[in-house]
CSV table of C-alpha atoms in Angstrom, one decimal:
chain,number,residue,atom,x,y,z
A,1,MET,CA,37.8,45.8,26.5
A,2,LEU,CA,41.3,46.7,25.7
A,3,LYS,CA,42.0,49.2,22.9
A,4,ILE,CA,45.5,49.6,21.7
A,5,CYS,CA,46.7,51.9,18.9
A,6,ILE,CA,49.6,50.4,17.0
A,7,THR,CA,51.4,53.3,15.3
A,8,GLY,CA,54.9,54.2,14.0
A,9,GLY,CA,56.7,55.1,10.9
A,10,PRO,CA,56.3,53.4,7.5
A,11,GLY,CA,57.6,49.8,7.4
A,12,ALA,CA,57.8,49.3,11.1
A,13,GLY,CA,56.2,45.8,11.1
A,14,LYS,CA,52.8,46.8,12.4
A,15,SER,CA,50.8,44.4,10.2
A,16,SER,CA,53.0,41.4,10.9
A,17,ILE,CA,53.0,42.0,14.7
A,18,MET,CA,49.2,42.5,14.8
A,19,SER,CA,48.7,39.3,12.8
A,20,LEU,CA,50.8,37.4,15.3
A,21,LEU,CA,49.1,39.0,18.3
A,22,GLU,CA,45.7,38.1,16.8
A,23,ASN,CA,46.7,34.4,16.5
A,24,ILE,CA,48.2,34.2,20.0
A,25,LEU,CA,45.2,36.0,21.7
A,26,GLN,CA,42.6,34.0,19.9
A,27,ASP,CA,44.2,30.8,21.2
A,28,ARG,CA,43.9,32.3,24.7
A,29,GLY,CA,40.2,32.7,24.2
A,30,PHE,CA,40.1,36.4,23.3
A,31,HIS,CA,38.0,38.0,20.6
A,32,VAL,CA,40.4,40.2,18.5
A,33,CYS,CA,39.5,43.0,16.2
A,34,ILE,CA,42.1,44.6,13.9
A,35,VAL,CA,41.0,47.9,12.5
A,36,PRO,CA,42.9,48.5,9.2
A,37,GLU,CA,45.0,51.6,8.5
A,38,THR,CA,42.7,54.3,7.2
A,39,PRO,CA,45.1,56.2,4.9
A,40,THR,CA,46.1,53.0,3.0
A,41,GLU,CA,42.4,52.1,2.6
A,42,LEU,CA,41.6,55.5,1.1
A,43,ILE,CA,44.7,55.5,-1.2
A,44,LEU,CA,44.0,52.1,-2.5
A,45,THR,CA,40.4,53.0,-3.4
A,46,GLY,CA,41.4,56.1,-5.3
A,47,ILE,CA,41.2,58.9,-2.6
A,48,LYS,CA,44.6,60.2,-2.3
A,49,PRO,CA,46.4,63.6,-2.0
A,50,GLY,CA,47.4,65.0,-5.3
A,51,ASP,CA,46.3,67.4,-8.0
A,52,CYS,CA,42.6,67.5,-6.9
A,53,ILE,CA,42.9,66.7,-3.2
A,54,SER,CA,45.3,68.6,-0.9
A,55,MET,CA,47.0,66.9,2.0
A,56,ILE,CA,44.8,68.8,4.4
A,57,ASP,CA,41.6,67.8,2.6
A,58,PHE,CA,42.9,64.2,2.5
A,59,GLN,CA,43.5,64.3,6.3
A,60,GLU,CA,39.9,65.4,6.7
A,61,PHE,CA,38.8,62.3,4.9
A,62,VAL,CA,41.1,60.2,7.1
A,63,LEU,CA,39.8,61.8,10.3
A,64,ASP,CA,36.2,61.2,9.5
A,65,LYS,CA,36.7,57.6,8.4
A,66,GLN,CA,38.9,56.9,11.4
A,67,LEU,CA,36.3,58.3,13.9
A,68,ALA,CA,33.5,56.4,12.2
A,69,LYS,CA,35.5,53.1,12.4
A,70,GLU,CA,36.3,53.6,16.1
A,71,LYS,CA,32.7,54.1,17.0
A,72,LEU,CA,31.8,51.0,15.0
A,73,TYR,CA,34.3,48.7,16.6
A,74,GLU,CA,33.7,50.0,20.1
A,75,LYS,CA,30.1,48.6,19.7
A,76,MET,CA,31.7,45.1,19.6
A,77,ALA,CA,31.6,45.2,23.4
A,78,ASP,CA,27.8,44.8,23.1
A,79,TYR,CA,28.1,41.6,21.3
A,80,CYS,CA,30.9,39.7,23.2
A,81,ASP,CA,32.4,39.5,26.6
A,82,PRO,CA,34.2,42.9,27.0
A,83,ASP,CA,36.7,41.3,29.3
A,84,LYS,CA,37.8,39.1,26.4
A,85,LEU,CA,37.8,41.8,23.7
A,86,VAL,CA,41.0,43.3,22.4
A,87,ILE,CA,40.9,45.9,19.6
A,88,PHE,CA,44.1,46.9,17.7
A,89,TYR,CA,43.9,50.1,15.7
A,90,ASP,CA,46.4,50.2,12.9
A,91,ARG,CA,47.2,53.9,13.5
A,92,GLY,CA,45.0,56.3,15.4
A,93,VAL,CA,43.5,59.7,15.1
A,94,LEU,CA,46.6,61.7,16.1
A,95,ASP,CA,48.7,60.1,13.4
A,96,CYS,CA,47.4,62.9,11.2
A,97,LEU,CA,49.9,65.1,12.9
A,98,ALA,CA,52.7,63.5,10.9
A,99,TYR,CA,51.1,65.3,7.8
A,100,VAL,CA,49.5,68.5,9.0
A,101,ASP,CA,50.5,71.1,11.6
A,102,ARG,CA,49.1,71.0,15.1
A,103,ASP,CA,47.0,74.1,14.8
A,104,ILE,CA,45.3,72.7,11.7
A,105,MET,CA,44.7,69.4,13.5
A,106,GLU,CA,43.3,71.2,16.5
A,107,LYS,CA,40.8,73.1,14.2
A,108,MET,CA,39.8,69.8,12.6
A,109,LEU,CA,39.1,68.3,16.0
A,110,GLN,CA,37.2,71.4,17.2
A,111,GLU,CA,34.9,71.2,14.2
A,112,ARG,CA,34.0,67.7,15.4
A,113,ASN,CA,33.6,68.8,19.1
A,114,LEU,CA,36.8,66.9,20.1
A,115,THR,CA,40.0,67.9,21.9
A,116,PHE,CA,43.5,66.4,21.8
A,117,SER,CA,43.1,64.9,25.3
A,118,GLU,CA,39.8,63.3,24.5
A,119,VAL,CA,41.2,61.6,21.4
A,120,MET,CA,44.4,60.5,23.2
A,121,ASP,CA,42.4,59.0,26.1
A,122,TYR,CA,40.3,57.0,23.7
A,123,TYR,CA,43.1,54.4,23.6
A,124,ASP,CA,44.2,52.4,26.6
A,125,ALA,CA,47.7,52.2,25.2
A,126,VAL,CA,49.7,53.4,22.3
A,127,PHE,CA,52.6,51.3,20.9
A,128,HIS,CA,55.0,53.2,18.6
A,129,LEU,CA,57.0,50.8,16.4
A,130,VAL,CA,60.0,52.5,15.0
A,131,THR,CA,60.4,52.3,11.2
A,132,ALA,CA,62.8,49.7,9.8
A,133,ALA,CA,64.4,52.6,8.0
A,134,ASP,CA,65.8,53.7,11.3
A,135,GLY,CA,68.1,51.0,12.5
A,136,ALA,CA,67.2,48.1,10.2
A,137,GLU,CA,67.6,49.8,6.8
A,138,GLU,CA,68.1,46.6,4.9
A,139,PHE,CA,64.6,45.5,5.8
A,140,TYR,CA,62.8,48.6,4.7
A,141,VAL,CA,60.6,48.0,1.6
A,142,TRP,CA,58.8,50.7,-0.2
A,143,ASN,CA,57.2,51.6,-3.6
A,144,ASP,CA,60.4,52.8,-5.2
A,145,PRO,CA,59.4,54.3,-8.6
A,146,SER,CA,62.7,53.2,-10.0
A,147,LYS,CA,61.9,49.5,-9.3
A,148,GLU,CA,59.1,47.2,-10.4
A,149,ASP,CA,58.8,45.5,-7.0
A,150,VAL,CA,56.4,47.6,-4.7
A,151,GLY,CA,57.2,45.5,-1.6
A,152,ASN,CA,54.4,44.6,0.8
A,153,ASN,CA,52.5,47.9,0.6
A,154,ALA,CA,51.7,49.5,-2.8
A,155,ALA,CA,50.6,52.6,-0.9
A,156,ARG,CA,54.0,53.2,0.8
A,157,SER,CA,55.7,55.9,-1.2
A,158,GLU,CA,58.1,57.2,1.5
A,159,SER,CA,61.8,56.8,0.9
A,160,PRO,CA,63.9,55.7,3.9
A,161,GLU,CA,64.8,59.3,4.7
A,162,GLU,CA,61.2,60.4,4.5
A,163,ALA,CA,60.1,57.4,6.6
A,164,ILE,CA,62.4,58.4,9.4
A,165,VAL,CA,61.0,62.0,9.4
A,166,LYS,CA,57.4,60.6,9.4
A,167,ASP,CA,58.3,58.2,12.2
A,168,LYS,CA,59.6,61.0,14.5
A,169,LYS,CA,56.6,63.2,13.7
A,170,THR,CA,54.2,60.3,14.5
A,171,LEU,CA,55.9,59.7,17.8
A,172,GLU,CA,55.8,63.4,18.8
A,173,ALA,CA,52.0,63.3,18.1
A,174,TRP,CA,51.4,60.8,20.9
A,175,ILE,CA,53.8,62.2,23.5
A,176,GLY,CA,51.7,62.7,26.7
A,177,HIS,CA,49.7,59.5,26.4
A,178,SER,CA,49.7,57.8,29.8
A,179,HIS,CA,50.7,54.4,28.3
A,180,LEU,CA,53.0,55.3,25.3
A,181,ARG,CA,55.6,52.6,24.6
A,182,VAL,CA,58.3,52.8,22.0
A,183,PHE,CA,59.7,49.6,20.3
A,184,ASP,CA,62.9,50.4,18.4
A,185,ASN,CA,65.1,48.2,16.2
A,186,SER,CA,67.8,47.6,18.9
A,187,THR,CA,67.1,43.8,18.5
A,188,ASP,CA,66.2,41.8,15.4
A,189,PHE,CA,62.6,41.7,14.4
A,190,SER,CA,61.9,38.6,16.4
A,191,GLY,CA,63.1,40.5,19.5
A,192,LYS,CA,60.9,43.4,18.6
A,193,VAL,CA,57.9,41.1,18.4
A,194,ASP,CA,58.7,39.6,21.7
A,195,ARG,CA,58.8,43.0,23.4
A,196,VAL,CA,55.4,44.0,22.0
A,197,VAL,CA,53.8,40.7,22.9
A,198,GLU,CA,55.1,41.0,26.5
A,199,GLU,CA,53.6,44.5,26.8
A,200,VAL,CA,50.2,43.4,25.6
A,201,PHE,CA,50.1,40.4,28.0
A,202,ASN,CA,51.2,42.7,30.8
A,203,LEU,CA,48.2,45.0,30.1
A,204,LEU,CA,45.9,42.0,30.0
A,205,GLY,CA,47.3,40.5,33.2
A,206,GLU,CA,47.9,37.2,31.3
A,207,PRO,CA,50.9,34.9,31.6
A,208,LEU,CA,53.4,35.4,28.8
A,209,PRO,CA,53.6,32.9,25.9
A,210,LYS,CA,56.6,30.6,26.4
A,211,LYS,CA,59.4,30.0,23.8
A,212,ILE,CA,60.5,26.4,24.2
A,213,GLU,CA,58.2,23.6,23.1
A,214,ARG,CA,57.6,20.3,24.8
A,215,LYS,CA,55.5,17.8,22.9
A,216,PHE,CA,53.8,14.5,23.9
A,217,LEU,CA,52.2,11.7,22.0
A,218,ILE,CA,49.0,10.8,23.9
A,219,GLU,CA,46.0,8.5,23.5
A,220,LYS,CA,43.3,10.5,21.7
A,221,PRO,CA,40.9,11.8,24.3
A,222,THR,CA,37.2,11.2,24.0
A,223,GLN,CA,34.8,14.1,23.3
A,224,GLU,CA,33.8,13.9,27.0
A,225,ASP,CA,37.4,14.3,28.0
A,226,ILE,CA,37.7,17.3,25.7
A,227,ASN,CA,34.5,18.9,27.1
A,228,ASN,CA,35.8,18.5,30.6
A,229,MET,CA,39.0,20.4,29.8
A,230,GLY,CA,37.4,23.7,30.1
A,231,CYS,CA,38.8,24.7,26.8
A,232,SER,CA,39.2,28.4,26.1
A,233,SER,CA,39.1,27.7,22.4
A,234,ALA,CA,38.7,25.1,19.7
A,235,SER,CA,39.8,25.8,16.1
A,236,ASN,CA,39.6,23.8,12.9
A,237,ILE,CA,42.9,24.0,11.0
A,238,ILE,CA,44.1,22.9,7.6
A,239,GLN,CA,47.8,23.2,6.9
A,240,THR,CA,49.4,23.0,3.5
A,241,TYR,CA,53.2,22.8,3.1
A,242,LEU,CA,54.9,24.7,0.4
A,243,VAL,CA,57.9,24.0,-1.8
A,244,LYS,CA,61.0,25.2,0.1
A,245,LYS,CA,63.0,28.1,-1.3
A,246,ASP,CA,65.6,27.7,1.4
A,247,GLU,CA,66.4,24.1,2.6
A,248,ASN,CA,66.6,25.3,6.2
A,249,VAL,CA,63.3,27.2,6.1
A,250,GLU,CA,59.9,25.3,6.4
A,251,ARG,CA,57.1,27.2,4.6
A,252,ARG,CA,53.3,26.6,5.0
A,253,VAL,CA,49.9,28.2,4.7
A,254,ARG,CA,47.1,27.6,7.2
A,255,GLN,CA,43.3,28.0,7.1
A,256,LYS,CA,41.7,28.5,10.5
A,257,GLY,CA,38.0,28.7,11.3
A,258,ASN,CA,34.7,27.3,10.0
A,259,LYS,CA,31.8,28.3,7.7
A,260,GLU,CA,29.7,29.7,10.6
A,261,GLU,CA,32.4,31.9,12.1
A,262,GLY,CA,34.4,32.6,9.1
A,263,PHE,CA,38.0,31.8,8.1
A,264,THR,CA,41.4,33.4,8.6
A,265,PHE,CA,44.5,32.6,6.7
A,266,TYR,CA,48.2,32.7,7.6
A,267,TYR,CA,51.6,32.3,5.9
A,268,THR,CA,54.4,30.8,8.2
A,269,GLU,CA,58.1,30.3,7.9
A,270,LYS,CA,60.0,28.3,10.5
A,271,ARG,CA,63.8,27.9,11.0
A,272,ASP,CA,65.4,25.6,13.6
A,273,VAL,CA,67.5,27.1,16.3
A,274,SER,CA,67.8,23.8,18.3
A,275,ASN,CA,65.9,20.6,18.7
A,276,VAL,CA,63.4,22.3,20.9
A,277,GLU,CA,63.4,26.0,19.8
A,278,ARG,CA,62.5,27.4,16.4
A,279,ILE,CA,62.3,30.9,15.0
A,280,GLU,CA,58.9,31.4,13.6
A,281,LYS,CA,57.6,34.2,11.4
A,282,GLU,CA,53.8,34.3,10.7
A,283,TYR,CA,51.7,36.7,8.7
A,284,LYS,CA,48.0,37.0,8.2
A,285,ILE,CA,47.2,36.9,4.5
A,286,THR,CA,44.1,37.5,2.4
A,287,PRO,CA,41.9,34.7,0.9
A,288,ASP,CA,43.3,35.6,-2.6
A,289,GLU,CA,46.9,35.4,-1.3
A,290,TYR,CA,46.1,32.0,0.3
A,291,VAL,CA,44.8,30.6,-3.0
A,292,ALA,CA,47.9,31.9,-4.8
A,293,TYR,CA,50.2,30.2,-2.2
A,294,LEU,CA,48.4,26.9,-2.8
A,295,SER,CA,49.8,26.9,-6.2
A,296,GLU,CA,53.2,26.5,-4.5
A,297,ALA,CA,52.1,23.4,-2.5
A,298,ASP,CA,54.6,20.6,-2.0
A,299,THR,CA,52.7,17.8,-3.7
A,300,SER,CA,54.9,15.2,-2.0
A,301,LEU,CA,53.2,16.1,1.3
A,302,HIS,CA,49.6,15.7,2.4
A,303,GLN,CA,47.4,18.5,3.8
A,304,ILE,CA,47.1,18.3,7.5
A,305,SER,CA,43.6,18.6,8.9
A,306,LYS,CA,43.2,18.9,12.7
A,307,VAL,CA,41.2,20.5,15.5
A,308,ARG,CA,43.3,22.4,18.0
A,309,TYR,CA,41.9,22.6,21.6
A,310,CYS,CA,43.6,25.1,24.0
A,311,PHE,CA,43.2,24.8,27.7
A,312,ILE,CA,44.9,25.7,31.0
A,313,TYR,CA,45.7,23.2,33.8
A,314,LYS,CA,47.5,24.4,37.0
A,315,ASN,CA,48.5,27.7,35.3
A,316,GLN,CA,50.1,25.7,32.4
A,317,TYR,CA,48.9,26.5,28.9
A,318,PHE,CA,48.4,23.4,26.7
A,319,GLU,CA,47.5,22.9,23.0
A,320,LEU,CA,46.0,19.6,22.0
A,321,ASP,CA,45.9,18.7,18.3
A,322,SER,CA,43.4,16.1,17.3
A,323,TYR,CA,44.0,14.8,13.7
A,324,SER,CA,41.4,13.6,11.3
A,325,PHE,CA,43.5,10.6,10.1
A,326,SER,CA,43.9,9.1,13.6
A,327,GLU,CA,41.4,7.7,16.0
A,328,GLU,CA,44.1,6.4,18.3
A,329,TYR,CA,46.5,9.2,19.0
A,330,ALA,CA,46.8,12.9,19.4
A,331,LEU,CA,49.6,15.4,20.1
A,332,LEU,CA,49.8,17.6,23.2
A,333,GLU,CA,52.1,20.7,23.3
A,334,ILE,CA,53.2,23.1,26.0
A,335,LYS,CA,55.6,26.0,25.6
A,336,ILE,CA,58.0,26.7,28.5
A,337,ASN,CA,60.9,29.1,29.2
A,338,ASP,CA,63.4,26.4,30.3
A,339,ILE,CA,63.8,22.9,28.9
A,340,ASP,CA,64.3,21.6,32.5
A,341,GLU,CA,61.1,23.2,33.7
A,342,GLU,CA,58.8,20.6,35.2
A,343,VAL,CA,55.6,19.9,33.3
A,344,GLU,CA,52.6,18.4,35.1
A,345,LEU,CA,50.2,16.7,32.7
A,346,PRO,CA,46.4,16.7,33.5
A,347,PRO,CA,45.2,13.4,35.0
A,348,PHE,CA,42.9,12.7,32.0
A,349,ILE,CA,45.8,12.7,29.6
A,350,LYS,CA,47.1,9.2,28.8
A,351,LEU,CA,50.7,9.6,27.9
A,352,VAL,CA,52.2,7.3,25.2
A,353,LYS,CA,55.7,9.0,25.1
A,354,ASP,CA,57.5,12.3,25.2
A,355,VAL,CA,58.4,13.2,21.6
A,356,THR,CA,60.0,16.6,22.4
A,357,GLY,CA,62.7,17.3,19.7
A,358,ASP,CA,61.7,14.3,17.7
A,359,LYS,CA,61.3,15.6,14.1
A,360,ASN,CA,59.1,12.6,13.2
A,361,TYR,CA,56.3,14.2,15.2
A,362,ARG,CA,56.4,17.6,13.5
A,363,ASN,CA,53.4,18.3,11.3
A,364,SER,CA,55.7,18.6,8.3
A,365,SER,CA,56.9,15.0,8.9
A,366,ILE,CA,53.4,13.7,9.6
A,367,ALA,CA,52.3,15.2,6.3
A,368,LYS,CA,54.5,12.6,4.5
A,369,ASN,CA,52.2,9.7,5.2
A,370,LEU,CA,49.5,10.9,7.6
A,371,SER,CA,50.5,8.6,10.4
A,372,PHE,CA,52.3,8.7,13.7
């Protein structure tokens, strides 16, 4: 079991990065739990510092709820393979130090028979994501009382200046942890994401996800072939393409899962960099947000329904998409670091042709007439 605290200043990209990590790790066969940010939960349900609740009293609420959630999620190891369990905490216990003095926090912990070192050692790693207000100011969104738009977090009331102060206090709270890593805004957000993903995979001892995509049209494998792949995961996926707001940006929503195990929902934007490389931004969304996005569906395109099988062959990580509309063909993908890198296909794969870079074999193109 790997427990990682994702912390940092307001508007640092924690939610987006955890959503991406969840998607990548689930495809690798990991069970991922994301523990939501406690202060935001409390504020949105009406418990917030103000006239009747002081900041110290509010942090007492936060601490009790956070400790209870951590005990709850740690029990997940009893229900699944602990070697395949990753828990991301959206902020941890010591984040309270950004709002109360250290002596007050120490007293709060003592009342619960805890020490700073015990709380710090609870997490295998702490990732501090620097607020966008510090180095990427144009991307910092907050609930500015002078504007109607509350951005992506109605509970975020910190101005950019306040966000930077909170960011530094939060970082100071975790100094001393044996695996504290800081991810600043020295690159664009995509680069920031890549650095976080690399650190997670290093901790897991897993090979890093690749960036360049090779794609092959293959004969559709039989169920026996699929069972013999030693798949790490199989996911039911429904993709719906949305009306473009920018001609160069592809937009879609995706439903992943089934009735027995539950569903997760994602919003994705893709922009071409070259024929084989695309910049992708993906966010986990709520069921209500998913339904709202469906109202923006591009009615000229069909929904894509497929099953994605993920497997490893000779240390190569493959994704095989089996589509409901075709009994004859399927698509096989692998991501690599260099377009000239040699790819060895499994012997049970019957190759029809290499379609790398061929836009006709993108899902958005297939959605036009549901055929290859």
